């Protein structure tokens, strides 16, 4: 096998006495599409936060492209090629959809230290193209406050893509969408990720979506990796079913 | 697609019709109102710049400062001390004020942006009080509570009317600069951090760096206001950096309207007029101002500017900035 693009070694994260992640060891191969599933409170979002830098203070080691990035700030990680979306989408609520995407581009490109609106005109076509990619071009002039939660998720996904990252982390990208919307969005995700050769790690509760999109599935339970395997293996795993039924989540 | 293109451009361009309208109104007041009105107009203009500099921080950077007068005071003292202690000619000293304020903003800002929300506000309060105390206590250098007076002819010796026009010119230039900043790529980044620092950070920005830049620009503009104020009165007192002026700036922004470029301007007009005329009618003018503030905040959360925008939409007019 190749060198993994992301490699977590014995990652542990505590909040006070509470152990949110315990001995998480995890390898992700380049260009793989990996789903991270598990009951509520399993530590999925915490893991994403540790990788992308929003949650500092993890013990253990996180390697990205072979480099130890455990202690880096989110902005430094973004520059190295890690992009993410949040479980509760984060966008700029009092700006238009267009301004949100423009902002994502100037931040990712580092072209913000300028007083010249030339920067905007130069990026305009790319901004529209990306909005088109995620199906938001027709809403470009709407203020984000006024669009649906699902649309905000799609916008944020596009904003994460604007950085052209190598590793894309999506925390519940389809939460709050209808079944049709979910499949539509995830088909689009797969297409965009495939065509640009990105690695994808996504957290998802909808099992249909997981099996449709993921090549490998990692199941987390109570802060640890419970089992890993292909969708088929996971579907057939009785222990996994017990965990899900036992915790009574879905 | 094309309409969008012009939209983002249009938004960032300065609407000179509004600038001209504002300037015309100011000139009318100055020349039709005589010397007394010119003094009042000058005061309003300086306060409009001071309040707008805080508005930049609050409405766009989402940072509430409880010590903004520090930079107003540093502007006034930077200018005054340059003349009194360093024998720099007045014409050059006017640049010292804003520069000193900017350096103050850079140093205090670097400290303050390490924290957020109320903790940030508390740090700005502390920095403001430090500035005030130093100006107040350091007799040998700053003159302490007696301030510095009689070091120049107030208003460069200009008539009330000509100095008002001079102030108008400087304030318009500063506000145009501020508009330019807010609608530039830098301004978009500042607004992004203000609206969701986590999203901005995940997209590759260092939020503190952007906050510090906004803080420094804001201090610079407040320093220009402070310098103008010292020239206007021909003096500098520690109060210029004190809580009174800090409070004035906060009230003006809230009164005028947050989330709006013109908020600081409306606020300065309304507040200065209230401060000038209400005491003539009733002694407890602070009570009246308090009640009016209460009413405005409850009636229209985004202040006068918000109220005016609402009126415009109700009357079916386009929203002006
Ligand atoms: N900042 C924090 N302080 C204290 N506890 C926290 C903090 N963040 C998360 N936790 C706890 O850590 C555990 C894991 O949370 P996490 O958000 O990672 O779960 P998750 O697997 O993403 O769950 P969900 O499916 O509900 O999103 C939870 O019990 C949560 O309460
Ligand atoms: Mg989660």
XYZ file of C-alpha atoms and ligand atoms in Angstrom:
603
model
C 0.000 0.000 0.000
C 0.941 3.629 -0.475
C 1.852 5.908 2.355
C -1.436 6.929 3.958
C -2.399 10.566 3.409
C -3.764 10.738 6.933
C -2.545 8.622 9.787
C -3.723 8.916 13.383
C -1.693 7.062 15.969
C -3.159 6.372 19.402
C -5.043 9.660 19.474
C -6.621 10.446 22.807
C -8.675 13.466 23.741
C -10.193 14.222 27.090
C -12.553 16.982 28.214
C -11.795 17.196 31.913
C -12.298 13.672 33.169
C -14.390 12.652 30.203
C -12.515 10.617 27.607
C -13.949 11.587 24.217
C -11.339 9.769 22.122
C -9.306 6.852 23.339
C -6.504 5.188 21.433
C -7.870 6.025 18.011
C -5.586 4.606 15.360
C -6.641 5.275 11.844
C -5.066 5.201 8.382
C -6.561 6.797 5.313
C -5.235 5.980 1.856
C -5.003 8.711 -0.774
C -8.135 9.113 -2.919
C -10.136 6.858 -0.687
C -13.739 7.618 0.247
C -14.176 6.728 3.871
C -17.257 6.972 6.054
C -17.038 7.474 9.801
C -20.133 6.191 11.539
C -21.215 5.443 15.063
C -23.884 6.304 17.606
C -24.355 9.833 18.970
C -21.527 10.888 21.218
C -19.122 8.298 19.785
C -16.512 10.975 19.170
C -16.797 11.372 15.398
C -16.961 15.151 15.398
C -14.264 15.304 18.040
C -11.987 13.258 15.802
C -12.652 15.535 12.833
C -11.951 18.524 15.066
C -8.642 17.047 16.195
C -7.550 16.389 12.617
C -8.595 19.830 11.340
C -7.239 21.648 14.375
C -10.376 23.166 15.903
C -10.002 20.953 18.961
C -6.518 21.393 20.390
C -4.810 19.325 23.026
C -5.074 15.827 21.585
C -2.493 13.315 22.759
C -0.918 10.862 20.348
C 0.096 11.730 16.827
C -1.651 12.842 13.670
C 0.354 12.643 10.451
C -0.760 14.350 7.258
C 1.251 13.443 4.149
C 3.892 12.114 6.514
C 4.212 15.344 8.504
C 3.316 15.555 12.176
C 0.466 18.071 12.269
C -0.893 17.290 15.736
C -0.232 20.737 17.161
C -0.957 22.915 14.128
C -3.578 25.668 13.991
C -6.607 25.217 11.713
C -5.372 27.913 9.326
C -2.000 26.148 8.985
C -3.749 22.845 8.348
C -5.963 24.482 5.744
C -2.865 25.711 3.936
C -1.452 22.182 3.931
C -4.545 20.868 2.168
C -7.129 19.942 4.778
C -10.619 21.382 4.279
C -13.682 20.728 6.325
C -17.351 21.429 6.860
C -19.044 21.513 10.246
C -21.850 19.381 11.618
C -23.872 22.543 12.180
C -22.933 24.379 9.036
C -20.788 27.458 9.392
C -21.233 30.159 6.810
C -21.316 33.932 6.881
C -24.969 34.538 7.619
C -25.159 38.255 6.867
C -23.532 38.024 3.461
C -24.910 36.839 0.160
C -24.209 33.352 -1.151
C -21.912 34.941 -3.699
C -19.938 36.885 -1.091
C -19.572 33.731 0.984
C -18.014 31.887 -1.898
C -15.876 34.867 -2.880
C -14.632 35.033 0.676
C -13.787 31.324 0.635
C -11.705 31.851 -2.492
C -9.775 34.888 -1.291
C -9.083 33.172 2.030
C -7.908 29.970 0.401
C -5.788 31.773 -2.163
C -4.345 34.172 0.373
C -5.374 37.093 -1.835
C -7.213 38.960 0.943
C -4.430 41.446 1.853
C -5.528 43.920 -0.797
C -7.680 47.009 -1.139
C -8.209 46.463 -4.861
C -11.509 45.173 -6.180
C -9.534 43.741 -9.080
C -9.075 40.685 -6.870
C -12.856 40.214 -6.995
C -13.178 40.586 -10.749
C -10.326 38.137 -11.291
C -12.037 35.470 -9.210
C -15.594 36.090 -10.318
C -15.777 33.330 -12.920
C -14.347 30.737 -10.577
C -16.789 31.753 -7.860
C -19.716 31.310 -10.230
C -18.352 28.012 -11.476
C -18.068 26.654 -7.940
C -21.548 27.898 -7.061
C -22.725 26.111 -10.190
C -20.960 22.921 -9.118
C -22.885 22.803 -5.873
C -26.129 23.973 -7.464
C -26.236 27.358 -5.784
C -25.640 29.724 -8.678
C -29.274 30.692 -9.010
C -29.304 31.805 -5.373
C -26.090 33.818 -5.604
C -27.706 37.084 -4.534
C -29.650 35.743 -1.589
C -28.493 36.463 1.927
C -27.460 33.247 3.640
C -29.722 34.031 6.608
C -32.658 33.524 4.279
C -31.729 30.196 2.683
C -32.556 26.720 3.982
C -30.252 24.695 6.200
C -29.735 22.213 3.386
C -28.645 24.985 1.045
C -26.239 26.290 3.666
C -24.709 22.825 3.861
C -24.263 22.767 0.110
C -22.773 26.231 0.142
C -20.351 25.296 2.889
C -19.339 22.194 0.964
C -18.532 24.405 -2.014
C -16.598 26.770 0.227
C -14.527 23.863 1.511
C -13.869 22.795 -2.079
C -12.738 26.310 -2.995
C -9.461 25.609 -1.254
C -8.899 22.677 -3.639
C -7.865 20.516 -0.687
C -6.264 17.085 -0.783
C -8.268 15.883 2.172
C -11.915 16.797 2.542
C -13.584 16.281 5.910
C -17.379 16.499 5.897
C -19.237 16.285 9.191
C -22.772 15.097 8.410
C -23.025 16.801 5.025
C -26.616 15.715 4.454
C -28.115 16.489 7.845
C -31.416 18.292 7.503
C -32.035 17.267 3.906
C -34.738 15.140 2.351
C -33.810 11.679 1.071
C -33.821 12.879 -2.499
C -31.641 15.860 -1.652
C -29.219 13.639 0.259
C -28.605 11.302 -2.637
C -28.371 14.178 -5.036
C -25.809 15.967 -2.870
C -23.715 12.890 -2.244
C -23.670 11.935 -5.928
C -22.342 15.395 -6.553
C -19.757 14.988 -3.782
C -18.534 11.721 -5.247
C -18.304 13.201 -8.705
C -16.353 16.261 -7.577
C -14.056 14.277 -5.312
C -13.365 11.657 -7.977
C -12.713 14.107 -10.760
C -10.207 16.082 -8.721
C -8.538 13.153 -7.009
C -9.327 14.149 -3.444
C -9.483 11.992 -0.364
C -12.814 12.051 1.449
C -13.631 11.356 5.065
C -17.263 11.939 5.974
C -19.422 11.430 9.016
C -22.921 10.255 8.161
C -25.898 8.834 9.982
C -27.860 7.812 6.909
C -26.789 4.217 6.268
C -28.057 4.238 2.682
C -25.839 7.193 1.912
C -22.882 5.556 3.641
C -23.161 2.366 1.624
C -23.686 4.263 -1.576
C -20.668 6.502 -1.240
C -18.029 4.912 0.985
C -15.342 2.492 -0.112
C -14.373 1.790 3.475
C -16.385 2.320 6.650
C -14.994 2.962 10.109
C -17.323 2.413 13.029
C -16.616 4.329 16.215
C -18.136 3.574 19.564
C -17.546 5.441 22.801
C -14.383 7.151 21.665
C -12.679 4.165 20.058
C -12.564 2.542 16.651
C -14.891 -0.414 16.947
C -14.403 -2.034 13.558
C -13.351 -1.143 10.037
C -14.302 -2.732 6.733
C -15.984 -2.486 3.369
C -19.660 -1.522 3.387
C -20.531 -5.178 2.732
C -18.518 -6.394 5.697
C -19.978 -3.749 7.960
C -23.521 -4.518 6.827
C -22.984 -8.162 7.651
C -21.359 -7.505 11.014
C -23.694 -8.512 13.820
C -21.729 -6.648 16.458
C -22.242 -3.401 14.579
C -25.950 -3.997 14.324
C -26.050 -4.667 18.043
C -24.251 -1.424 18.785
C -26.697 0.546 16.709
C -29.773 -1.242 17.983
C -28.445 -1.360 21.528
C -27.886 2.379 21.695
C -31.276 2.830 20.110
C -30.367 5.713 17.865
C -31.765 4.853 14.502
C -24.589 36.267 -14.463
C -23.931 39.729 -15.765
C -26.245 41.364 -13.293
C -24.260 39.657 -10.536
C -21.023 40.993 -11.842
C -22.219 44.552 -11.711
C -23.781 43.877 -8.319
C -20.585 43.096 -6.446
C -18.843 45.939 -8.244
C -21.642 48.371 -7.540
C -21.639 47.491 -3.888
C -17.976 48.249 -3.551
C -18.025 51.512 -5.460
C -18.458 54.777 -3.615
C -21.743 56.434 -4.501
C -20.584 59.987 -5.067
C -24.154 61.250 -5.229
C -24.558 60.426 -1.555
C -21.173 61.940 -0.713
C -22.127 65.103 -2.591
C -25.510 65.248 -0.884
C -23.937 64.875 2.558
C -21.309 67.504 1.789
C -23.934 69.901 0.410
C -26.055 69.597 3.544
C -22.997 70.174 5.734
C -21.902 73.201 3.690
C -25.377 74.653 3.836
C -25.410 74.368 7.629
C -21.915 75.847 7.855
C -22.498 78.857 5.633
C -26.153 79.558 6.293
C -25.882 78.928 10.024
C -23.009 81.261 10.823
C -20.203 80.820 13.332
C -22.231 79.077 16.035
C -23.577 76.476 13.626
C -20.110 75.972 12.178
C -18.743 75.069 15.593
C -21.573 72.620 16.135
C -21.093 71.157 12.655
C -17.369 70.709 13.314
C -18.061 68.897 16.550
C -20.589 66.633 14.802
C -18.156 65.875 11.989
C -15.352 64.930 14.369
C -17.699 62.761 16.397
C -18.997 61.165 13.195
C -15.462 60.059 12.365
C -14.813 58.886 15.911
C -18.069 56.902 16.038
C -17.501 55.477 12.553
C -14.086 54.194 13.568
C -15.758 52.257 16.378
C -18.505 51.196 14.005
C -15.863 49.592 11.773
C -14.821 47.478 14.711
C -18.310 46.674 15.975
C -20.436 46.281 12.867
C -17.896 44.673 10.587
C -15.294 43.083 12.846
C -17.829 42.046 15.476
C -15.582 43.389 18.252
C -17.044 45.568 20.991
C -14.498 47.949 22.476
C -15.023 49.508 25.891
C -11.926 51.619 25.566
C -12.148 53.280 22.225
C -11.467 56.773 23.573
C -7.882 55.653 24.227
C -7.124 56.083 20.516
C -9.009 59.369 20.324
C -6.929 60.573 23.280
C -3.696 59.209 21.856
C -4.439 61.115 18.664
C -4.981 64.349 20.581
C -1.886 63.869 22.749
C 0.299 62.523 19.957
C -0.338 65.766 18.112
C -0.084 68.052 21.140
C 3.015 66.491 22.666
C 4.775 66.484 19.311
C 4.473 70.278 19.352
C 5.059 70.898 23.040
C 7.738 68.323 23.827
C 9.407 67.729 20.491
C 9.101 71.179 18.953
C 7.694 69.721 15.775
C 5.875 72.341 13.686
C 2.075 72.142 13.752
C 1.890 71.200 10.077
C 3.888 68.042 10.716
C 2.564 67.312 14.179
C -0.889 66.621 12.750
C 0.553 63.413 11.351
C 1.998 62.409 14.720
C -1.463 62.122 16.289
C -2.893 59.414 14.029
C 0.432 57.566 13.958
C 0.696 57.459 17.750
C -2.918 56.264 17.939
C -2.215 53.610 15.339
C 0.818 52.335 17.226
C -1.252 52.320 20.402
C -3.916 50.318 18.575
C -1.341 47.874 17.298
C 0.132 47.238 20.742
C -3.115 47.133 22.731
C -4.865 45.330 19.892
C -2.266 42.563 19.879
C -3.099 42.005 23.523
C -6.881 42.244 23.193
C -7.418 39.944 20.192
C -6.013 37.054 22.188
C -9.457 36.857 23.778
C -12.974 37.072 22.376
C -16.406 38.445 23.228
C -16.776 39.870 26.747
C -13.170 39.043 27.657
C -12.020 41.014 24.660
C -14.213 43.914 25.761
C -12.762 43.783 29.277
C -9.231 43.930 27.914
C -10.074 46.965 25.782
C -11.502 48.581 28.909
C -8.275 47.870 30.774
C -6.157 49.276 27.939
C -8.333 52.376 27.843
C -7.980 52.913 31.573
C -4.215 52.430 31.385
C -4.012 55.116 28.700
C -6.193 57.485 30.667
C -4.234 56.933 33.890
C -0.892 57.519 32.239
C -2.128 60.752 30.658
C -3.667 61.781 33.952
C -0.735 60.954 36.249
C 2.378 61.715 34.272
C 2.492 65.416 35.131
C 5.992 66.113 33.869
C 5.249 64.875 30.406
C 1.509 65.192 29.793
C 0.600 67.969 32.171
C -1.635 65.608 34.144
C -5.204 66.631 34.814
C -4.563 70.235 33.831
C -3.967 69.020 30.325
C -2.040 70.987 27.725
C -3.351 74.353 26.614
C -2.164 77.522 24.921
C 0.311 75.842 22.619
C -1.330 76.870 19.378
C -4.093 79.091 18.063
C -7.193 76.901 17.994
C -8.319 75.854 14.501
C -4.894 76.889 13.076
C -6.294 80.394 13.425
C -8.921 79.690 10.767
C -12.395 81.170 11.054
C -15.101 78.874 12.448
C -16.508 78.424 8.985
C -13.281 77.661 7.191
C -12.201 75.227 9.852
C -15.553 73.471 9.552
C -14.950 73.088 5.818
C -11.455 71.797 6.500
C -12.831 69.241 8.965
C -15.541 68.259 6.506
C -12.897 67.546 3.870
C -10.780 65.389 6.166
C -13.772 63.484 7.515
C -15.128 62.774 4.038
C -11.734 61.494 2.913
C -11.480 59.260 5.978
C -14.980 57.868 5.526
C -14.274 57.168 1.860
C -11.124 55.326 2.906
C -13.135 53.339 5.438
C -15.746 52.486 2.826
C -12.992 51.344 0.525
C -11.485 49.118 3.203
C -14.794 47.510 4.136
C -15.635 46.679 0.524
C -12.180 45.457 -0.413
C -10.852 41.894 -0.201
C -9.318 42.866 3.138
C -12.712 44.093 4.318
C -14.407 40.899 3.162
C -11.890 38.914 5.221
C -12.492 41.152 8.255
C -16.260 40.706 7.896
C -15.823 36.957 7.476
C -13.900 36.655 10.726
C -16.523 38.842 12.386
C -19.378 36.623 11.248
C -17.827 33.203 11.802
C -14.252 33.023 12.931
C -14.251 29.204 12.817
C -15.295 29.079 9.187
C -12.705 31.724 8.325
C -10.023 29.840 10.215
C -10.919 26.547 8.556
C -10.566 28.309 5.210
C -7.006 29.346 5.958
C -7.262 32.703 7.729
C -5.650 33.565 11.011
C -8.563 35.323 12.744
C -6.421 37.208 15.235
C -4.321 38.683 12.486
C -7.415 40.042 10.752
C -8.848 41.344 14.007
C -5.593 43.104 14.757
C -5.563 44.747 11.327
C -9.148 45.952 11.843
C -8.290 47.182 15.329
C -5.280 49.121 14.075
C -7.175 50.765 11.224
C -9.935 51.674 13.651
C -7.421 53.187 16.094
C -5.827 55.142 13.254
C -9.178 56.685 12.262
C -10.031 57.429 15.895
C -6.597 59.074 16.142
C -7.405 61.369 13.231
C -10.642 62.338 14.997
C -8.696 62.984 18.209
C -6.133 65.096 16.383
C -8.882 67.157 14.757
C -10.467 67.613 18.152
C -7.212 68.895 19.673
C -6.742 71.302 16.775
C -10.362 72.412 17.061
C -10.067 73.334 20.747
C -6.348 74.016 20.834
C -5.910 71.766 23.852
C -5.663 68.198 25.107
C -7.056 66.766 28.338
C -6.851 63.240 29.778
C -10.645 63.091 29.568
C -10.313 62.734 25.819
C -9.082 59.208 26.525
C -11.505 58.603 29.376
C -14.630 56.587 29.941
C -16.878 59.520 29.082
C -15.708 59.628 25.488
C -15.687 55.834 25.286
C -19.293 55.801 26.368
C -20.150 58.569 23.904
C -18.697 56.527 21.057
C -20.637 53.412 22.072
C -23.887 55.349 22.432
C -23.422 56.982 19.042
C -22.910 53.644 17.300
C -25.866 51.973 18.978
C -28.070 55.026 18.485
C -27.039 55.430 14.863
C -27.284 51.771 14.062
C -25.011 48.799 13.918
C -24.619 46.778 10.723
C -24.758 49.968 8.744
C -21.990 52.135 7.367
C -23.876 55.337 8.117
C -24.598 54.279 11.699
C -21.734 56.283 13.163
C -22.709 59.364 11.201
C -26.403 59.307 12.151
C -25.439 58.548 15.739
C -23.036 61.489 15.915
C -25.625 63.877 14.506
C -28.409 62.732 16.817
C -26.290 62.461 19.945
C -24.453 65.760 19.545
C -27.706 67.598 18.854
C -29.321 66.025 21.912
C -26.300 66.863 24.042
C -26.352 70.445 22.841
C -30.025 71.290 22.898
C -31.680 69.134 25.539
C -29.731 70.756 28.453
C -31.139 74.124 27.355
C -34.640 72.848 28.033
C -34.205 70.433 30.889
C -31.412 69.983 33.397
C -31.516 66.208 33.546
C -30.527 65.881 29.937
C -28.790 62.546 30.532
C -32.112 61.089 31.607
C -33.738 62.266 28.391
C -30.916 60.890 26.278
C -31.166 57.602 28.175
C -34.880 57.352 27.497
C -34.434 58.156 23.827
C -31.712 55.527 23.579
C -33.968 53.008 25.268
C -36.775 53.806 22.883
C -34.587 53.527 19.796
C -32.999 50.244 20.836
C -36.399 48.732 21.549
C -38.136 50.178 18.490
C -35.417 49.479 15.958
C -32.595 47.164 16.991
C -30.344 48.508 14.280
C -30.677 52.105 15.373
C -31.530 55.139 13.288
C -29.929 53.684 10.185
C -32.034 50.538 10.575
C -35.131 52.628 11.085
C -34.423 54.742 8.020
C -33.845 51.626 5.923
C -37.148 50.214 7.109
C -38.923 53.435 6.231
C -37.373 53.361 2.772
C -38.544 49.821 2.133
C -41.977 50.721 3.408
C -42.104 53.658 1.032
C -40.792 51.423 -1.736
C -37.479 53.135 -2.279
C -34.180 51.407 -2.844
C -31.995 50.961 0.244
C -29.233 53.522 0.392
C -26.134 52.789 2.465
N -16.037 20.752 24.306
C -16.491 19.655 24.936
N -16.493 19.589 26.280
C -16.957 18.500 26.913
N -17.420 17.410 26.304
C -17.455 17.418 24.966
C -16.994 18.525 24.212
N -17.140 18.244 22.901
C -17.677 17.009 22.850
N -17.854 16.504 24.085
C -18.401 15.189 24.401
O -17.640 14.233 23.725
C -18.468 13.189 23.241
C -18.234 12.996 21.759
O -18.824 14.084 21.088
P -18.831 14.187 19.495
O -19.465 15.478 19.171
O -17.488 13.929 18.993
O -19.797 12.986 19.123
P -20.304 12.548 17.687
O -19.844 11.163 17.468
O -19.952 13.537 16.669
O -21.863 12.539 17.952
P -23.063 13.051 17.025
O -23.435 11.917 16.144
O -24.150 13.357 17.995
O -22.602 14.232 16.293
C -19.888 13.547 23.600
O -20.264 12.819 24.744
C -19.818 15.016 23.897
O -20.744 15.358 24.897
Mg -20.911 14.912 15.565
